[in-house]
Coordinates of N, CA, C and O in Angstrom, one line a residue:
M25 N 17.3 -2.4 -7.8 CA 17.2 -1.0 -7.9 C 15.9 -0.5 -7.2 O 15.9 0.5 -6.5
K26 N 14.8 -1.3 -7.3 CA 13.6 -0.9 -6.6 C 13.7 -0.9 -5.1 O 13.2 0.0 -4.4
K27 N 14.5 -1.9 -4.6 CA 14.7 -2.0 -3.2 C 15.5 -0.8 -2.6 O 15.2 -0.3 -1.6
I28 N 16.5 -0.4 -3.4 CA 17.3 0.7 -3.0 C 16.5 2.0 -3.0 O 16.6 2.8 -2.1
S29 N 15.7 2.2 -4.0 CA 14.9 3.4 -4.1 C 13.9 3.5 -3.0 O 13.6 4.5 -2.4
L30 N 13.3 2.3 -2.6 CA 12.3 2.3 -1.5 C 13.1 2.6 -0.2 O 12.6 3.3 0.6
F31 N 14.2 2.0 0.0 CA 15.0 2.3 1.2 C 15.3 3.8 1.3 O 15.2 4.4 2.4
I32 N 15.7 4.4 0.2 CA 16.0 5.9 0.3 C 14.7 6.6 0.6 O 14.8 7.5 1.4
L33 N 13.6 6.3 0.0 CA 12.3 7.0 0.2 C 12.0 6.8 1.7 O 11.6 7.8 2.3
L34 N 12.0 5.6 2.2 CA 11.7 5.5 3.6 C 12.6 6.2 4.6 O 12.2 6.8 5.6
T35 N 13.9 6.2 4.3 CA 14.9 6.9 5.1 C 14.6 8.4 5.1 O 14.5 9.0 6.2
V36 N 14.3 9.0 4.0 CA 14.0 10.4 3.9 C 12.7 10.7 4.6 O 12.6 11.7 5.4
L37 N 11.7 9.9 4.4 CA 10.4 10.0 5.1 C 10.6 10.0 6.6 O 10.1 10.9 7.3
I38 N 11.3 9.0 7.1 CA 11.4 8.9 8.6 C 12.2 10.0 9.2 O 11.8 10.6 10.2
Y39 N 13.3 10.4 8.5 CA 14.1 11.5 9.1 C 13.5 12.9 8.9 O 13.9 13.8 9.6
S40 N 12.5 13.0 8.0 CA 11.9 14.3 7.8 C 10.7 14.5 8.8 O 10.2 15.6 8.9
C41 N 10.4 13.4 9.6 CA 9.3 13.5 10.5 C 9.7 14.4 11.7 O 10.8 14.3 12.2
K42 N 8.8 15.2 12.2 CA 9.1 16.1 13.3 C 8.9 15.2 14.6 O 7.9 14.5 14.7
K43 N 9.8 15.4 15.5 CA 9.7 14.6 16.8 C 8.3 14.8 17.5 O 7.8 13.9 18.1
E44 N 7.8 16.1 17.4 CA 6.6 16.3 18.1 C 5.4 15.6 17.5 O 4.4 15.4 18.1
E45 N 5.5 15.3 16.2 CA 4.4 14.5 15.6 C 4.5 13.0 16.0 O 3.4 12.4 16.0
F46 N 5.6 12.5 16.3 CA 5.8 11.1 16.7 C 6.6 11.1 18.0 O 7.7 10.7 18.0
P47 N 5.9 11.4 19.1 CA 6.7 11.5 20.4 C 7.3 10.2 20.8 O 8.3 10.2 21.5
N48 N 6.7 9.1 20.5 CA 7.3 7.8 20.9 C 8.3 7.3 20.0 O 8.9 6.2 20.1
G49 N 8.6 8.1 18.9 CA 9.6 7.7 17.9 C 9.3 6.7 16.9 O 10.1 6.2 16.2
I50 N 8.0 6.3 16.9 CA 7.6 5.2 16.0 C 6.7 5.8 14.9 O 5.7 6.5 15.2
V51 N 7.0 5.5 13.7 CA 6.2 5.9 12.5 C 5.6 4.7 12.0 O 6.3 3.7 11.7
Q52 N 4.3 4.7 11.8 CA 3.6 3.5 11.3 C 3.2 3.7 9.8 O 2.5 4.6 9.5
I53 N 3.7 2.8 9.0 CA 3.6 2.9 7.6 C 2.9 1.6 7.1 O 3.3 0.5 7.4
V54 N 2.0 1.8 6.2 CA 1.4 0.7 5.4 C 2.0 0.8 4.0 O 1.9 1.9 3.4
Y55 N 2.6 -0.2 3.5 CA 3.2 -0.2 2.2 C 2.5 -1.3 1.3 O 2.3 -2.4 1.7
T56 N 2.2 -0.8 0.1 CA 1.6 -1.8 -0.8 C 2.1 -1.4 -2.2 O 2.7 -0.4 -2.5
S57 N 1.8 -2.3 -3.2 CA 2.3 -2.1 -4.5 C 1.4 -2.8 -5.5 O 0.6 -3.7 -5.2
D58 N 1.6 -2.5 -6.8 CA 1.0 -3.3 -7.9 C -0.5 -3.3 -7.9 O -1.1 -4.4 -7.8
L59 N -1.2 -2.2 -7.9 CA -2.6 -2.1 -7.8 C -3.3 -2.4 -9.2 O -4.4 -2.9 -9.2
H60 N -2.6 -2.2 -10.3 CA -3.0 -2.6 -11.6 C -4.5 -2.2 -11.9 O -5.2 -3.1 -12.4
Y61 N -4.8 -1.0 -11.7 CA -6.2 -0.5 -12.1 C -6.3 -0.7 -13.6 O -5.4 -0.5 -14.4
G62 N -7.5 -1.2 -14.1 CA -7.7 -1.5 -15.5 C -7.6 -3.0 -15.8 O -8.0 -3.4 -16.9
A63 N -7.0 -3.7 -14.9 CA -6.8 -5.2 -15.2 C -7.9 -6.0 -14.5 O -8.6 -5.5 -13.6
S64 N -8.1 -7.2 -14.9 CA -9.0 -8.1 -14.3 C -8.2 -9.3 -13.8 O -7.1 -9.6 -14.3
R65 N -8.7 -10.0 -12.7 CA -7.9 -11.1 -12.2 C -8.9 -12.0 -11.4 O -10.0 -11.7 -11.1
N66 N -8.4 -13.2 -11.1 CA -9.1 -14.2 -10.3 C -8.8 -13.8 -8.8 O -7.7 -13.7 -8.4
F67 N -9.9 -13.5 -8.1 CA -9.8 -13.1 -6.7 C -10.9 -13.7 -5.9 O -12.1 -13.5 -6.2
R68 N -10.5 -14.5 -4.9 CA -11.5 -15.2 -4.1 C -12.5 -16.0 -4.8 O -13.7 -16.0 -4.6
G69 N -12.0 -16.7 -5.9 CA -12.8 -17.6 -6.6 C -13.7 -16.9 -7.8 O -14.5 -17.6 -8.4
H70 N -13.5 -15.6 -8.0 CA -14.2 -15.0 -9.0 C -13.3 -14.1 -9.9 O -12.3 -13.6 -9.4
Y71 N -13.6 -14.0 -11.2 CA -12.9 -13.1 -12.1 C -13.4 -11.7 -11.9 O -14.6 -11.5 -12.2
V72 N -12.6 -10.8 -11.4 CA -13.1 -9.4 -11.1 C -12.2 -8.3 -11.6 O -11.0 -8.6 -11.9
E73 N -12.7 -7.1 -11.7 CA -11.9 -6.0 -12.0 C -10.9 -5.6 -10.8 O -11.3 -5.9 -9.7
A74 N -9.9 -4.9 -11.1 CA -8.9 -4.6 -10.1 C -9.5 -3.7 -9.0 O -9.1 -3.8 -7.8
N75 N -10.5 -2.9 -9.3 CA -11.1 -2.0 -8.3 C -11.7 -2.9 -7.2 O -11.8 -2.4 -6.0
V76 N -12.2 -4.1 -7.5 CA -12.8 -4.9 -6.5 C -11.7 -5.4 -5.5 O -11.9 -5.4 -4.3
V77 N -10.6 -5.9 -6.1 CA -9.5 -6.3 -5.3 C -8.9 -5.2 -4.5 O -8.7 -5.4 -3.3
N78 N -8.8 -4.0 -5.1 CA -8.2 -2.9 -4.3 C -9.1 -2.4 -3.2 O -8.7 -1.9 -2.2
Q79 N -10.4 -2.5 -3.4 CA -11.4 -2.1 -2.4 C -11.3 -3.0 -1.2 O -11.3 -2.6 -0.1
A80 N -11.1 -4.3 -1.5 CA -10.8 -5.3 -0.4 C -9.6 -5.0 0.4 O -9.5 -5.1 1.6
L81 N -8.5 -4.5 -0.4 CA -7.3 -4.1 0.3 C -7.5 -2.9 1.2 O -7.1 -2.9 2.4
V82 N -8.3 -1.9 0.7 CA -8.6 -0.7 1.5 C -9.4 -1.1 2.8 O -9.1 -0.7 3.9
N83 N -10.4 -2.0 2.6 CA -11.2 -2.5 3.7 C -10.3 -3.2 4.8 O -10.5 -2.9 6.0
Q84 N -9.3 -3.9 4.4 CA -8.4 -4.6 5.3 C -7.5 -3.6 6.0 O -7.3 -3.6 7.2
I85 N -7.0 -2.6 5.3 CA -6.1 -1.5 5.9 C -7.0 -0.8 6.9 O -6.4 -0.4 8.0
N86 N -8.2 -0.5 6.6 CA -9.1 0.2 7.5 C -9.3 -0.5 8.8 O -9.7 0.1 9.8
T87 N -9.1 -1.8 8.9 CA -9.3 -2.6 10.1 C -8.0 -2.5 11.0 O -8.1 -2.8 12.2
L88 N -6.9 -2.1 10.5 CA -5.7 -2.1 11.2 C -5.7 -1.3 12.6 O -5.2 -1.8 13.6
P89 N -6.2 -0.1 12.6 CA -6.2 0.7 13.8 C -6.7 0.0 15.1 O -6.3 0.3 16.2
V90 N -7.7 -0.9 14.9 CA -8.3 -1.5 16.1 C -7.7 -2.9 16.4 O -8.0 -3.5 17.5
L91 N -6.8 -3.4 15.5 CA -6.1 -4.7 15.8 C -4.9 -4.4 16.7 O -4.4 -3.3 16.8
A92 N -4.4 -5.5 17.2 CA -3.2 -5.5 18.0 C -2.0 -6.1 17.3 O -2.2 -7.0 16.5
F93 N -0.8 -5.6 17.6 CA 0.4 -6.2 17.1 C 0.6 -7.6 17.8 O 0.1 -7.8 18.9
P94 N 1.3 -8.5 17.1 CA 1.5 -9.8 17.8 C 2.3 -9.6 19.1 O 3.1 -8.7 19.2
D95 N 2.0 -10.4 20.1 CA 2.7 -10.3 21.3 C 3.9 -11.2 21.2 O 4.0 -12.3 21.8
D96 N 4.9 -10.6 20.5 CA 6.1 -11.5 20.1 C 7.4 -10.8 20.5 O 8.4 -11.1 19.9
A97 N 7.4 -9.8 21.4 CA 8.6 -9.1 21.8 C 9.1 -8.1 20.7 O 10.2 -7.6 20.9
G98 N 8.3 -7.9 19.7 CA 8.7 -6.9 18.7 C 8.2 -5.5 19.2 O 7.7 -5.3 20.3
V99 N 8.4 -4.5 18.3 CA 8.0 -3.1 18.6 C 6.5 -3.1 18.9 O 5.7 -3.6 18.1
N100 N 6.1 -2.5 20.0 CA 4.7 -2.3 20.4 C 4.0 -3.7 20.5 O 2.8 -3.8 20.3
A101 N 4.7 -4.7 20.8 CA 4.2 -6.1 20.9 C 2.9 -6.1 21.9 O 2.9 -5.5 23.0
G102 N 1.8 -6.6 21.3 CA 0.6 -6.8 22.1 C -0.2 -5.5 22.2 O -1.3 -5.6 22.7
K103 N 0.3 -4.4 21.7 CA -0.5 -3.1 21.8 C -1.4 -3.0 20.6 O -1.1 -3.5 19.5
V104 N -2.4 -2.2 20.8 CA -3.3 -1.8 19.7 C -2.5 -1.0 18.6 O -1.7 -0.1 19.0
I105 N -2.7 -1.3 17.4 CA -1.9 -0.6 16.3 C -2.2 0.9 16.3 O -1.3 1.7 16.3
G106 N -3.4 1.3 16.4 CA -3.8 2.7 16.3 C -3.7 3.3 14.9 O -3.7 2.6 13.9
S107 N -3.5 4.6 14.9 CA -3.5 5.3 13.6 C -2.3 5.0 12.7 O -1.2 4.7 13.2
I108 N -2.5 5.0 11.4 CA -1.4 4.8 10.5 C -1.0 6.2 10.0 O -1.7 7.1 9.7
D109 N 0.4 6.4 10.1 CA 0.9 7.7 9.7 C 1.1 7.9 8.2 O 0.8 9.0 7.7
Y110 N 1.5 6.9 7.5 CA 1.7 7.0 6.1 C 1.2 5.8 5.3 O 1.3 4.7 5.8
L111 N 0.6 6.0 4.1 CA 0.3 4.9 3.2 C 1.2 5.1 2.0 O 1.1 6.2 1.4
I112 N 2.0 4.2 1.7 CA 2.9 4.3 0.5 C 2.5 3.2 -0.5 O 2.4 2.1 -0.2
I113 N 2.3 3.7 -1.7 CA 1.9 2.8 -2.8 C 3.0 3.0 -3.9 O 3.2 4.1 -4.4
T114 N 3.6 1.9 -4.3 CA 4.6 1.9 -5.4 C 4.2 0.9 -6.4 O 3.3 0.1 -6.2
G115 N 5.0 0.8 -7.4 CA 4.8 -0.2 -8.4 C 3.8 0.1 -9.5 O 3.5 1.3 -9.7
D116 N 3.2 -0.9 -10.0 CA 2.3 -0.7 -11.1 C 0.9 -0.2 -10.7 O 0.1 -1.0 -10.2
L117 N 0.6 1.0 -10.8 CA -0.7 1.6 -10.5 C -1.8 1.2 -11.5 O -2.9 1.0 -11.2
T118 N -1.3 1.2 -12.8 CA -2.2 0.9 -13.9 C -1.7 -0.3 -14.7 O -0.5 -0.7 -14.5
E119 N -2.5 -0.8 -15.5 CA -2.1 -1.9 -16.4 C -1.5 -1.3 -17.7 O -2.0 -0.3 -18.2
R120 N -0.5 -1.9 -18.2 CA 0.1 -1.4 -19.5 C -0.8 -1.7 -20.6 O -1.4 -2.7 -20.8
Q121 N -1.0 -0.7 -21.5 CA -1.9 -0.8 -22.6 C -1.5 -1.9 -23.6 O -2.3 -2.6 -24.2
E122 N -0.2 -2.1 -23.8 CA 0.3 -3.0 -24.8 C 0.2 -4.5 -24.4 O 0.5 -5.3 -25.1
V123 N -0.2 -4.7 -23.2 CA -0.2 -6.1 -22.7 C -1.7 -6.5 -22.5 O -2.5 -5.7 -22.0
G124 N -2.0 -7.7 -22.9 CA -3.3 -8.2 -22.6 C -4.3 -7.9 -23.7 O -4.0 -7.3 -24.7
P125 N -5.6 -8.2 -23.4 CA -6.6 -8.0 -24.4 C -6.9 -6.5 -24.7 O -6.6 -5.7 -23.8
P126 N -7.5 -6.1 -25.8 CA -7.7 -4.7 -26.1 C -8.7 -4.0 -25.2 O -8.7 -2.8 -25.2
Q127 N -9.4 -4.7 -24.4 CA -10.4 -4.1 -23.6 C -9.8 -3.5 -22.3 O -10.4 -2.8 -21.5
I128 N -8.5 -3.7 -22.1 CA -7.8 -3.1 -20.9 C -7.7 -1.6 -21.2 O -7.3 -1.1 -22.2
Q129 N -8.2 -0.8 -20.2 CA -8.3 0.6 -20.3 C -6.9 1.3 -20.4 O -6.0 0.8 -19.7
P130 N -6.7 2.4 -21.0 CA -5.4 3.1 -21.1 C -5.1 3.6 -19.7 O -6.0 4.0 -18.9
A131 N -3.8 3.8 -19.4 CA -3.4 4.4 -18.2 C -3.9 5.7 -17.9 O -4.2 6.1 -16.8
S132 N -4.1 6.5 -19.0 CA -4.7 7.9 -18.8 C -6.1 7.9 -18.2 O -6.4 8.7 -17.4
I133 N -6.9 6.8 -18.5 CA -8.2 6.7 -17.9 C -8.1 6.2 -16.5 O -8.8 6.7 -15.6
S134 N -7.2 5.3 -16.2 CA -7.0 4.8 -14.8 C -6.6 5.9 -13.9 O -7.0 6.0 -12.8
W135 N -5.7 6.8 -14.4 CA -5.3 7.9 -13.5 C -6.5 8.9 -13.3 O -6.6 9.4 -12.2

């Protein structure tokens, strides 16, 4: 069901784009999921809060515009990525209150 919903979302998003906004017909999307704000986890050898993990994700996304696509005969192969048109986040943004130790913050605080 989640894959079908994502497909519908992306289809609507792409077809709603104005051609003058994307003259080469390519829409660049970064897709991520399961941020789990309020949770802690093992990350790079340390037990940290989700905001540390998510900040590392943001830092990596911010490097994309200056990187190049692989030179593999794919779309824009070998070219610099450039600007990202959309960032889509789905899945678990917060940790469920009823799961885990009582120190996990409620979703209302995460939001």
